[in-house]
mmCIF file of C-alpha atoms and ligand atoms in Angstrom:
data_model
loop_
_atom_site.group_PDB
_atom_site.id
_atom_site.type_symbol
_atom_site.label_atom_id
_atom_site.label_comp_id
_atom_site.label_asym_id
_atom_site.label_seq_id
_atom_site.Cartn_x
_atom_site.Cartn_y
_atom_site.Cartn_z
ATOM 1 C CA MET S 1 58.242 133.748 79.502
ATOM 2 C CA GLN S 2 59.348 135.248 82.609
ATOM 3 C CA VAL S 3 61.574 138.323 83.285
ATOM 4 C CA ASN S 4 62.509 139.725 86.764
ATOM 5 C CA GLY S 5 60.184 136.557 88.582
ATOM 6 C CA GLN S 6 57.059 138.046 85.946
ATOM 7 C CA GLU S 7 54.834 136.784 83.350
ATOM 8 C CA VAL S 8 55.729 138.581 80.013
ATOM 9 C CA ARG S 9 52.044 139.700 78.550
ATOM 10 C CA LYS S 10 53.035 141.656 75.709
ATOM 11 C CA ILE S 11 55.656 143.119 73.390
ATOM 12 C CA MET S 12 55.934 145.300 71.447
ATOM 13 C CA VAL S 13 58.268 144.632 68.277
ATOM 14 C CA THR S 14 59.237 147.548 66.156
ATOM 15 C CA GLY S 15 60.166 146.889 62.582
ATOM 16 C CA GLY S 16 58.273 143.501 62.648
ATOM 17 C CA ALA S 17 57.123 143.340 59.377
ATOM 18 C CA GLY S 18 61.213 142.995 58.128
ATOM 19 C CA PHE S 19 63.203 139.825 57.687
ATOM 20 C CA ILE S 20 64.577 139.742 61.661
ATOM 21 C CA GLY S 21 61.156 140.890 63.064
ATOM 22 C CA SER S 22 59.117 139.056 60.983
ATOM 23 C CA ASN S 23 61.304 135.723 61.536
ATOM 24 C CA PHE S 24 61.240 136.811 65.854
ATOM 25 C CA ILE S 25 57.113 137.158 65.800
ATOM 26 C CA ARG S 26 56.675 133.434 64.379
ATOM 27 C CA HIS S 27 58.570 131.996 66.643
ATOM 28 C CA VAL S 28 57.365 134.223 69.355
ATOM 29 C CA HIS S 29 53.991 133.510 68.387
ATOM 30 C CA GLU S 30 54.435 129.062 68.398
ATOM 31 C CA ARG S 31 56.319 128.972 71.017
ATOM 32 C CA PHE S 32 54.474 131.581 73.339
ATOM 33 C CA PRO S 33 51.320 131.454 72.620
ATOM 34 C CA GLU S 34 50.040 133.318 75.741
ATOM 35 C CA ILE S 35 52.084 136.456 74.732
ATOM 36 C CA GLU S 36 50.034 139.537 72.839
ATOM 37 C CA LEU S 37 52.485 140.872 70.122
ATOM 38 C CA LEU S 38 52.164 144.106 68.634
ATOM 39 C CA ASN S 39 53.770 144.767 65.289
ATOM 40 C CA TYR S 40 54.653 148.617 65.274
ATOM 41 C CA ASP S 41 56.237 149.203 61.433
ATOM 42 C CA LYS S 42 56.299 151.613 59.173
ATOM 43 C CA LEU S 43 56.251 149.993 55.994
ATOM 44 C CA THR S 44 59.151 151.013 54.323
ATOM 45 C CA TYR S 45 60.090 149.489 50.962
ATOM 46 C CA ALA S 46 61.788 146.291 53.560
ATOM 47 C CA GLY S 47 58.697 146.012 55.299
ATOM 48 C CA ASN S 48 56.476 143.232 54.226
ATOM 49 C CA LEU S 49 52.923 142.303 56.012
ATOM 50 C CA GLU S 50 52.784 138.951 54.160
ATOM 51 C CA ASN S 51 55.572 138.005 55.489
ATOM 52 C CA LEU S 52 52.971 137.557 58.444
ATOM 53 C CA GLU S 53 50.642 136.148 56.209
ATOM 54 C CA GLY S 54 49.031 133.381 58.858
ATOM 55 C CA VAL S 55 49.969 134.867 61.886
ATOM 56 C CA THR S 56 46.107 135.553 63.902
ATOM 57 C CA GLY S 57 45.131 135.348 67.304
ATOM 58 C CA GLY S 58 47.217 137.675 69.805
ATOM 59 C CA TYR S 59 49.002 139.336 67.709
ATOM 60 C CA SER S 60 48.276 143.027 66.195
ATOM 61 C CA PHE S 61 49.977 145.693 64.046
ATOM 62 C CA VAL S 62 49.954 149.611 64.057
ATOM 63 C CA GLN S 63 51.813 150.784 60.963
ATOM 64 C CA GLY S 64 53.996 153.447 62.477
ATOM 65 C CA ASP S 65 57.498 155.290 62.622
ATOM 66 C CA ILE S 66 59.454 155.489 65.396
ATOM 67 C CA GLN S 67 60.295 159.125 64.997
ATOM 68 C CA ASP S 68 56.564 159.782 66.225
ATOM 69 C CA ALA S 69 56.414 160.218 69.791
ATOM 70 C CA ALA S 70 52.882 160.343 70.216
ATOM 71 C CA ARG S 71 52.225 157.174 68.270
ATOM 72 C CA VAL S 72 54.636 155.184 69.928
ATOM 73 C CA GLU S 73 53.622 156.271 72.958
ATOM 74 C CA ASP S 74 49.734 154.919 72.432
ATOM 75 C CA ALA S 75 51.311 151.538 70.833
ATOM 76 C CA LEU S 76 53.280 151.459 74.207
ATOM 77 C CA ALA S 77 50.399 150.621 77.000
ATOM 78 C CA GLY S 78 50.173 147.818 78.285
ATOM 79 C CA VAL S 79 53.880 146.802 76.757
ATOM 80 C CA ASP S 80 55.701 144.830 79.252
ATOM 81 C CA VAL S 81 59.439 143.797 76.366
ATOM 82 C CA VAL S 82 59.777 145.961 73.508
ATOM 83 C CA VAL S 83 62.806 144.909 70.942
ATOM 84 C CA ASN S 84 63.732 146.786 68.419
ATOM 85 C CA PHE S 85 64.602 145.923 64.867
ATOM 86 C CA ALA S 86 63.265 149.409 63.210
ATOM 87 C CA ALA S 87 65.913 150.555 60.955
ATOM 88 C CA GLU S 88 67.339 150.997 57.426
ATOM 89 C CA THR S 89 69.357 148.591 56.835
ATOM 90 C CA HIS S 90 70.962 148.097 53.193
ATOM 91 C CA VAL S 91 74.595 149.543 53.311
ATOM 92 C CA ASP S 92 74.639 150.555 49.417
ATOM 93 C CA ARG S 93 71.443 152.519 50.115
ATOM 94 C CA SER S 94 72.624 154.162 53.408
ATOM 95 C CA ILE S 95 75.612 155.665 50.050
ATOM 96 C CA HIS S 96 73.175 156.977 47.868
ATOM 97 C CA ASP S 97 71.128 158.121 50.832
ATOM 98 C CA PRO S 98 72.241 157.998 54.474
ATOM 99 C CA GLY S 99 69.321 160.821 55.715
ATOM 100 C CA ASP S 100 67.056 158.145 55.969
ATOM 101 C CA PHE S 101 69.350 156.194 58.341
ATOM 102 C CA ILE S 102 70.538 158.923 60.395
ATOM 103 C CA LEU S 103 66.691 159.925 61.270
ATOM 104 C CA THR S 104 64.879 156.106 61.927
ATOM 105 C CA ASP S 105 68.396 154.273 63.314
ATOM 106 C CA VAL S 106 69.839 157.690 65.547
ATOM 107 C CA TYR S 107 66.850 159.991 65.889
ATOM 108 C CA GLY S 108 64.000 156.841 65.887
ATOM 109 C CA VAL S 109 66.351 155.331 68.472
ATOM 110 C CA PHE S 110 66.064 158.519 70.633
ATOM 111 C CA VAL S 111 61.873 159.278 70.135
ATOM 112 C CA LEU S 112 61.498 155.232 71.059
ATOM 113 C CA LEU S 113 64.065 155.278 74.278
ATOM 114 C CA GLU S 114 62.071 158.492 74.803
ATOM 115 C CA ALA S 115 58.918 157.012 74.868
ATOM 116 C CA VAL S 116 59.639 153.947 77.210
ATOM 117 C CA LYS S 117 61.015 155.934 79.892
ATOM 118 C CA ARG S 118 58.193 157.596 80.356
ATOM 119 C CA ASN S 119 55.826 155.203 80.192
ATOM 120 C CA GLY S 120 58.042 153.684 83.255
ATOM 121 C CA ARG S 121 56.662 149.963 82.901
ATOM 122 C CA VAL S 122 58.393 148.963 80.367
ATOM 123 C CA LYS S 123 61.079 145.871 82.042
ATOM 124 C CA ARG S 124 62.823 145.094 78.853
ATOM 125 C CA PHE S 125 64.026 147.129 76.183
ATOM 126 C CA VAL S 126 66.091 145.099 73.565
ATOM 127 C CA HIS S 127 67.903 147.300 71.007
ATOM 128 C CA ILE S 128 69.113 145.476 67.934
ATOM 129 C CA SER S 129 72.445 147.201 66.843
ATOM 130 C CA THR S 130 74.564 145.325 64.445
ATOM 131 C CA ASP S 131 78.367 142.963 64.646
ATOM 132 C CA GLU S 132 78.943 146.740 61.625
ATOM 133 C CA VAL S 133 79.619 149.153 64.949
ATOM 134 C CA TYR S 134 83.016 147.653 65.461
ATOM 135 C CA GLY S 135 84.433 147.889 61.374
ATOM 136 C CA SER S 136 86.327 146.298 59.800
ATOM 137 C CA ILE S 137 89.031 143.497 61.153
ATOM 138 C CA ALA S 138 92.329 141.914 58.952
ATOM 139 C CA ARG S 139 92.436 139.805 62.110
ATOM 140 C CA GLY S 140 90.846 138.219 65.367
ATOM 141 C CA ARG S 141 87.683 138.844 66.078
ATOM 142 C CA PHE S 142 85.955 141.888 67.769
ATOM 143 C CA SER S 143 84.683 141.764 71.717
ATOM 144 C CA GLU S 144 82.142 143.170 73.690
ATOM 145 C CA GLU S 145 84.835 145.775 74.712
ATOM 146 C CA SER S 146 86.082 147.061 71.575
ATOM 147 C CA PRO S 147 86.052 150.262 70.177
ATOM 148 C CA LEU S 148 83.128 151.006 68.028
ATOM 149 C CA ASN S 149 84.754 152.109 64.532
ATOM 150 C CA PRO S 150 82.065 151.668 62.102
ATOM 151 C CA SER S 151 83.009 152.667 58.352
ATOM 152 C CA SER S 152 79.537 153.572 56.707
ATOM 153 C CA PRO S 153 76.580 155.897 57.335
ATOM 154 C CA TYR S 154 74.715 152.698 57.881
ATOM 155 C CA SER S 155 77.108 151.511 60.583
ATOM 156 C CA ALA S 156 78.053 154.599 61.998
ATOM 157 C CA SER S 157 74.531 155.488 62.416
ATOM 158 C CA LYS S 158 73.420 152.080 64.369
ATOM 159 C CA ALA S 159 76.490 153.246 65.993
ATOM 160 C CA GLY S 160 74.773 156.321 67.202
ATOM 161 C CA GLY S 161 71.769 154.213 68.394
ATOM 162 C CA ASP S 162 73.325 151.355 69.827
ATOM 163 C CA ARG S 163 75.164 154.211 72.348
ATOM 164 C CA LEU S 164 72.459 156.111 72.486
ATOM 165 C CA ALA S 165 70.237 153.120 73.775
ATOM 166 C CA TYR S 166 73.285 152.551 76.449
ATOM 167 C CA SER S 167 73.499 155.917 77.933
ATOM 168 C CA TYR S 168 69.447 155.660 78.697
ATOM 169 C CA PHE S 169 70.365 152.658 81.012
ATOM 170 C CA LYS S 170 73.572 154.249 82.095
ATOM 171 C CA THR S 171 71.648 157.917 82.885
ATOM 172 C CA PHE S 172 67.979 156.960 83.816
ATOM 173 C CA ALA S 173 68.607 153.278 84.939
ATOM 174 C CA LEU S 174 66.294 152.106 81.536
ATOM 175 C CA PRO S 175 66.580 148.278 81.388
ATOM 176 C CA VAL S 176 68.286 148.114 78.224
ATOM 177 C CA LEU S 177 70.079 145.524 76.492
ATOM 178 C CA ILE S 178 71.882 145.580 72.924
ATOM 179 C CA ALA S 179 72.192 142.917 70.420
ATOM 180 C CA ARG S 180 74.910 143.024 67.751
ATOM 181 C CA PRO S 181 74.184 140.377 65.872
ATOM 182 C CA ALA S 182 76.616 139.120 62.567
ATOM 183 C CA ASN S 183 75.299 138.719 58.787
ATOM 184 C CA ASN S 184 71.887 137.119 59.142
ATOM 185 C CA TYR S 185 70.237 135.182 56.252
ATOM 186 C CA GLY S 186 67.275 132.890 56.156
ATOM 187 C CA PRO S 187 63.618 133.182 54.381
ATOM 188 C CA TYR S 188 61.547 136.222 53.908
ATOM 189 C CA GLN S 189 64.863 138.670 53.649
ATOM 190 C CA PHE S 190 63.872 141.682 51.173
ATOM 191 C CA PRO S 191 66.593 140.307 47.743
ATOM 192 C CA GLU S 192 68.918 143.503 48.262
ATOM 193 C CA LYS S 193 70.722 141.471 50.680
ATOM 194 C CA LEU S 194 73.646 139.410 49.052
ATOM 195 C CA ILE S 195 71.888 135.991 49.389
ATOM 196 C CA PRO S 196 68.163 136.469 48.777
ATOM 197 C CA PHE S 197 69.893 138.441 45.546
ATOM 198 C CA PHE S 198 72.280 136.005 44.479
ATOM 199 C CA VAL S 199 69.503 133.130 44.577
ATOM 200 C CA THR S 200 66.540 134.851 43.408
ATOM 201 C CA ARG S 201 68.743 136.415 40.053
ATOM 202 C CA ALA S 202 70.172 133.014 39.588
ATOM 203 C CA LEU S 203 66.914 131.590 39.394
ATOM 204 C CA ARG S 204 66.226 134.213 36.727
ATOM 205 C CA ASP S 205 69.965 133.474 34.540
ATOM 206 C CA GLN S 206 70.641 136.888 36.099
ATOM 207 C CA PRO S 207 74.328 138.027 36.861
ATOM 208 C CA LEU S 208 75.326 138.059 40.032
ATOM 209 C CA PRO S 209 77.480 141.642 40.214
ATOM 210 C CA LEU S 210 80.134 140.474 42.554
ATOM 211 C CA TYR S 211 81.814 143.576 44.650
ATOM 212 C CA GLY S 212 85.590 143.709 43.630
ATOM 213 C CA ASP S 213 87.822 140.161 44.080
ATOM 214 C CA GLY S 214 84.757 138.670 45.815
ATOM 215 C CA SER S 215 87.340 137.800 49.240
ATOM 216 C CA HIS S 216 85.848 140.109 51.667
ATOM 217 C CA CYS S 217 84.355 138.296 53.712
ATOM 218 C CA ARG S 218 80.857 137.874 56.209
ATOM 219 C CA ASP S 219 80.347 135.153 59.432
ATOM 220 C CA TRP S 220 76.660 133.654 58.473
ATOM 221 C CA LEU S 221 74.063 133.628 60.833
ATOM 222 C CA HIS S 222 71.015 132.124 60.581
ATOM 223 C CA VAL S 223 68.096 133.973 61.207
ATOM 224 C CA ASP S 224 66.768 131.144 63.337
ATOM 225 C CA ASP S 225 69.694 130.903 65.673
ATOM 226 C CA THR S 226 69.456 134.725 65.814
ATOM 227 C CA VAL S 227 65.714 134.882 67.053
ATOM 228 C CA ARG S 228 66.834 131.888 70.089
ATOM 229 C CA GLY S 229 69.189 134.419 71.280
ATOM 230 C CA LEU S 230 66.936 137.267 71.367
ATOM 231 C CA LEU S 231 64.874 134.911 73.390
ATOM 232 C CA LEU S 232 67.462 133.897 75.392
ATOM 233 C CA LEU S 233 68.841 137.635 76.059
ATOM 234 C CA ILE S 234 65.122 138.808 77.481
ATOM 235 C CA GLU S 235 65.166 136.494 79.554
ATOM 236 C CA ARG S 236 69.135 135.912 80.885
ATOM 237 C CA GLY S 237 70.263 139.220 79.813
ATOM 238 C CA GLU S 238 71.997 141.951 82.119
ATOM 239 C CA PRO S 239 70.636 145.392 81.445
ATOM 240 C CA GLY S 240 73.197 147.437 80.350
ATOM 241 C CA GLN S 241 75.163 145.092 78.889
ATOM 242 C CA ALA S 242 76.084 144.917 74.465
ATOM 243 C CA TYR S 243 76.241 140.782 73.293
ATOM 244 C CA ASN S 244 77.787 139.853 70.474
ATOM 245 C CA LEU S 245 75.997 137.137 68.733
ATOM 246 C CA GLY S 246 78.391 135.453 65.881
ATOM 247 C CA ALA S 247 77.967 131.872 64.170
ATOM 248 C CA ASP S 248 82.119 130.895 63.541
ATOM 249 C CA GLN S 249 80.971 130.554 59.928
ATOM 250 C CA GLU S 250 82.743 133.000 57.723
ATOM 251 C CA ARG S 251 82.872 132.804 54.259
ATOM 252 C CA SER S 252 84.752 134.716 51.387
ATOM 253 C CA ASN S 253 81.504 135.813 48.831
ATOM 254 C CA ARG S 254 83.176 134.751 45.976
ATOM 255 C CA GLU S 255 82.744 130.959 48.749
ATOM 256 C CA VAL S 256 78.668 132.139 49.336
ATOM 257 C CA THR S 257 78.362 132.477 46.055
ATOM 258 C CA ARG S 258 79.680 129.269 44.527
ATOM 259 C CA GLU S 259 77.488 127.302 47.106
ATOM 260 C CA ILE S 260 74.435 129.001 46.149
ATOM 261 C CA LEU S 261 75.045 128.072 42.198
ATOM 262 C CA ALA S 262 76.185 124.881 43.023
ATOM 263 C CA ILE S 263 73.118 124.192 44.965
ATOM 264 C CA LEU S 264 70.845 125.387 42.432
ATOM 265 C CA GLY S 265 72.957 124.011 39.792
ATOM 266 C CA LYS S 266 73.664 126.722 37.926
ATOM 267 C CA PRO S 267 76.925 128.110 35.967
ATOM 268 C CA GLU S 268 80.006 129.969 37.308
ATOM 269 C CA SER S 269 79.741 132.016 33.787
ATOM 270 C CA LEU S 270 76.704 133.834 35.778
ATOM 271 C CA VAL S 271 79.435 135.882 37.903
ATOM 272 C CA GLN S 272 80.002 139.322 37.042
ATOM 273 C CA ALA S 273 83.006 141.371 38.466
ATOM 274 C CA VAL S 274 81.858 144.961 39.263
ATOM 275 C CA ALA S 275 83.357 147.322 40.816
ATOM 276 C CA ASP S 276 83.511 147.464 45.050
ATOM 277 C CA ARG S 277 81.516 149.370 47.129
ATOM 278 C CA LYS S 278 82.915 152.274 48.337
ATOM 279 C CA GLY S 279 84.430 151.895 52.289
ATOM 280 C CA HIS S 280 83.569 148.100 51.973
ATOM 281 C CA ASP S 281 84.464 146.391 54.695
ATOM 282 C CA PHE S 282 86.870 143.175 54.236
ATOM 283 C CA ARG S 283 86.211 141.497 56.683
ATOM 284 C CA TYR S 284 83.221 140.733 60.085
ATOM 285 C CA ALA S 285 84.602 138.183 62.822
ATOM 286 C CA LEU S 286 83.091 138.413 66.757
ATOM 287 C CA ASP S 287 83.680 136.469 69.534
ATOM 288 C CA TRP S 288 80.703 135.821 71.480
ATOM 289 C CA ALA S 289 81.566 133.770 74.606
ATOM 290 C CA LYS S 290 79.133 136.032 76.203
ATOM 291 C CA MET S 291 76.319 134.643 74.261
ATOM 292 C CA ARG S 292 77.651 131.314 75.328
ATOM 293 C CA ALA S 293 78.007 131.484 79.047
ATOM 294 C CA LEU S 294 74.438 132.678 78.616
ATOM 295 C CA GLY S 295 73.400 129.304 77.244
ATOM 296 C CA TRP S 296 73.425 129.574 73.527
ATOM 297 C CA GLN S 297 74.988 128.793 70.227
ATOM 298 C CA PRO S 298 73.781 128.992 66.858
ATOM 299 C CA GLN S 299 72.333 125.351 65.775
ATOM 300 C CA VAL S 300 72.067 125.606 61.857
ATOM 301 C CA ALA S 301 75.299 124.905 60.202
ATOM 302 C CA PHE S 302 76.189 126.975 56.738
ATOM 303 C CA ALA S 303 75.995 124.637 54.045
ATOM 304 C CA ASP S 304 71.679 123.463 55.237
ATOM 305 C CA GLY S 305 70.828 126.770 56.638
ATOM 306 C CA LEU S 306 71.973 127.741 53.106
ATOM 307 C CA ARG S 307 70.401 124.728 51.015
ATOM 308 C CA ARG S 308 67.034 125.626 53.104
ATOM 309 C CA THR S 309 66.876 129.031 52.073
ATOM 310 C CA VAL S 310 67.725 128.663 48.886
ATOM 311 C CA GLU S 311 64.800 126.375 48.569
ATOM 312 C CA TRP S 312 62.621 128.698 50.584
ATOM 313 C CA TYR S 313 63.160 131.013 47.901
ATOM 314 C CA ARG S 314 62.615 128.601 44.773
ATOM 315 C CA GLU S 315 59.204 127.607 46.857
ATOM 316 C CA HIS S 316 58.060 131.271 47.159
ATOM 317 C CA GLU S 317 58.727 132.664 43.952
ATOM 318 C CA GLY S 318 54.964 134.614 44.419
ATOM 319 C CA TRP S 319 56.682 136.310 47.859
ATOM 320 C CA TRP S 320 59.975 137.724 45.683
ATOM 321 C CA LYS S 321 58.491 137.635 42.478
ATOM 322 C CA LYS S 322 56.189 140.901 43.425
ATOM 323 C CA LEU S 323 58.998 142.762 45.236
ATOM 324 C CA VAL S 324 61.992 142.179 42.597
ATOM 325 C CA GLU S 325 59.335 143.580 39.573
ATOM 326 C CA LYS S 326 58.304 147.257 42.176
ATOM 327 C CA LYS S 327 59.532 150.608 40.240
ATOM 328 C CA ALA S 328 61.427 151.535 43.589
ATOM 329 C CA TYR S 329 63.685 148.098 43.388
ATOM 330 C CA VAL S 330 64.263 148.192 39.927
ATOM 331 C CA SER S 331 65.239 151.987 40.102
ATOM 332 C CA HIS S 332 67.613 150.889 43.205
ATOM 333 C CA LEU S 333 69.679 148.442 41.607
ATOM 334 C CA ARG S 334 69.648 150.965 38.355
ATOM 335 C CA LYS S 335 71.422 153.705 40.948
ATOM 336 C CA ASN S 336 73.700 151.060 42.696
ATOM 337 C CA TYR S 337 74.983 148.660 39.512
ATOM 338 C CA GLU S 338 74.863 150.794 36.899
HETATM 339 P P1 NAD K 401 64.443 144.949 57.306
HETATM 340 O O1 NAD K 401 64.888 146.418 56.215
HETATM 341 O O2 NAD K 401 64.288 143.764 56.864
HETATM 342 O O3 NAD K 401 63.525 145.449 57.930
HETATM 343 C C1 NAD K 401 63.453 146.203 58.819
HETATM 344 C C2 NAD K 401 62.185 146.730 59.172
HETATM 345 O O4 NAD K 401 62.117 148.262 59.763
HETATM 346 C C3 NAD K 401 60.906 147.051 58.009
HETATM 347 O O5 NAD K 401 59.996 145.795 58.308
HETATM 348 C C4 NAD K 401 60.381 148.718 57.695
HETATM 349 O O6 NAD K 401 59.523 148.462 57.402
HETATM 350 C C5 NAD K 401 61.048 149.332 59.281
HETATM 351 N N1 NAD K 401 61.489 150.050 59.170
HETATM 352 C C6 NAD K 401 62.436 150.888 59.134
HETATM 353 N N2 NAD K 401 62.268 152.204 59.190
HETATM 354 C C7 NAD K 401 61.253 152.709 60.317
HETATM 355 C C8 NAD K 401 60.982 153.727 60.743
HETATM 356 N N3 NAD K 401 61.302 154.706 61.328
HETATM 357 N N4 NAD K 401 59.804 153.288 62.103
HETATM 358 C C9 NAD K 401 58.899 152.509 61.811
HETATM 359 N N5 NAD K 401 59.693 151.000 61.460
HETATM 360 C C10 NAD K 401 60.701 151.083 59.922
HETATM 361 O O7 NAD K 401 65.821 144.770 58.512
HETATM 362 P P2 NAD K 401 66.301 143.665 59.417
HETATM 363 O O8 NAD K 401 67.514 142.928 58.344
HETATM 364 O O9 NAD K 401 65.496 142.261 59.290
HETATM 365 O O10 NAD K 401 67.252 143.808 59.976
HETATM 366 C C11 NAD K 401 66.299 143.953 61.983
HETATM 367 C C12 NAD K 401 67.485 145.130 62.157
HETATM 368 O O11 NAD K 401 68.606 144.015 62.590
HETATM 369 C C13 NAD K 401 68.086 146.377 62.290
HETATM 370 O O12 NAD K 401 68.309 146.704 63.360
HETATM 371 C C14 NAD K 401 69.772 145.888 61.644
HETATM 372 O O13 NAD K 401 70.025 146.457 61.554
HETATM 373 C C15 NAD K 401 69.566 144.576 62.375
HETATM 374 N N6 NAD K 401 70.782 144.064 61.661
HETATM 375 C C16 NAD K 401 70.304 143.001 61.108
HETATM 376 C C17 NAD K 401 71.277 142.630 60.137
HETATM 377 C C18 NAD K 401 70.819 141.300 59.100
HETATM 378 O O14 NAD K 401 71.942 140.392 58.454
HETATM 379 N N7 NAD K 401 69.883 141.533 57.958
HETATM 380 C C19 NAD K 401 71.947 141.763 61.237
HETATM 381 C C20 NAD K 401 72.801 142.220 62.183
HETATM 382 C C21 NAD K 401 71.790 143.611 62.830
HETATM 383 P P1 TYD K 402 74.986 142.690 52.211
HETATM 384 O O1 TYD K 402 74.264 141.437 52.133
HETATM 385 O O2 TYD K 402 74.630 143.713 51.538
HETATM 386 O O3 TYD K 402 75.158 142.817 54.085
HETATM 387 P P2 TYD K 402 76.267 143.701 54.914
HETATM 388 O O4 TYD K 402 77.074 144.036 53.208
HETATM 389 O O5 TYD K 402 75.680 144.418 55.665
HETATM 390 O O6 TYD K 402 77.229 142.673 55.015
HETATM 391 O O7 TYD K 402 76.407 142.304 51.572
HETATM 392 C C1 TYD K 402 77.794 141.250 52.065
HETATM 393 C C2 TYD K 402 78.578 140.933 51.121
HETATM 394 O O8 TYD K 402 78.032 140.373 49.982
HETATM 395 C C3 TYD K 402 79.424 142.680 51.338
HETATM 396 O O9 TYD K 402 80.604 141.872 51.585
HETATM 397 C C4 TYD K 402 79.292 142.963 49.979
HETATM 398 C C5 TYD K 402 78.465 142.412 48.758
HETATM 399 N N1 TYD K 402 77.719 142.262 47.774
HETATM 400 C C6 TYD K 402 78.705 142.040 46.950
HETATM 401 O O10 TYD K 402 78.865 141.331 46.159
HETATM 402 N N2 TYD K 402 77.174 142.044 45.017
HETATM 403 C C7 TYD K 402 76.339 142.911 45.935
HETATM 404 O O11 TYD K 402 75.548 142.492 44.924
HETATM 405 C C8 TYD K 402 75.573 142.631 47.887
HETATM 406 C C9 TYD K 402 74.612 143.250 47.533
HETATM 407 C C10 TYD K 402 76.715 142.953 48.545
#
């Protein structure tokens, strides 16, 4: 892999023990075995080193917080590319406890950017933002030029980090690129987000708490497609630019729930209507022509990706059972759903 005609030797992945970060590390490790990978992760409740089991050789792990300037500075030694996945990511948790979202998703991004600025040799800083920074859209799609109008403490913090990253490009000429992916799904996703949450509950014949009337829509992008898009951005993206990564695979939450139940052969009576999420964004939809122009397009059809994902959870009960039995997980469910 090359940037500016030079070989990339070392990538620092922050948040590499989470869902998308660990899929990114696995993919790069397989496809570019010559690249050294450093996973810098705080290991919050969402970080899990089991996501990286079997990844050895040319891979190292540092437990650290992106808010810790000295530790980040040390970790940056010899790094050519930084990909920042580290974040607090769950909308529902941001409604109950927004503090950590502001600290990690805004202040942590600032600490990283400052460290990269001082370091002076990083060739690309790819910041993972989200489609949620635009807010909800009833019809049509958001382009990268659309105004940001986030509506949850999660998306508002992500919008802060997104624009802070841009400001370091504009003000200090840092080679920053911003990715705004749609809802991701696939293996190793923590079982609090819609798909893994419902799959792991349906497997245990537990009720599936569908918010409101279930008509809210999300666009579903398989994590493998996201990873391919991010690699393309490292190589061909233009610093200072934001890029939408959409899938054109819009489904209502009720449709997704039905598809999961059909794959598992479970009854629709498991669906339980619960009170709507506060400030619930109705729909996200992206125009991703800019990524298409770079040569990217999603390859995983939702029906196939969902079936494979459900199979993965069925076959990896040992991975998710431990997580859903943790006290903190059970108390999150109680706080959120009771
Ligand atoms: P995740 O919650 O699965 O993983 C987040 C990782 O970051 C965890 O390993 C956690 O330990 C680590 N982390 C949290 N705070 C940290 C800190 N202060 N310092 C260091 N590490 C810290 O998240 P994910 O779903 O893999 O999302 C990755 C990124 O992609 C996030 O920035 C998220 O906002 C963005 N994103 C996610 C989706 C999605 O559908 N999952 C969609 C669009 C954008
Ligand atoms: P989620 O996976 O939390 O992602 P996001 O809110 O960041 O898009 O939720 C996806 C959709 O599923 C969202 O519209 C909320 C809905 N949802 C439920 O109906 N019930 C649930 O228990 C969860 C976790 C989500």
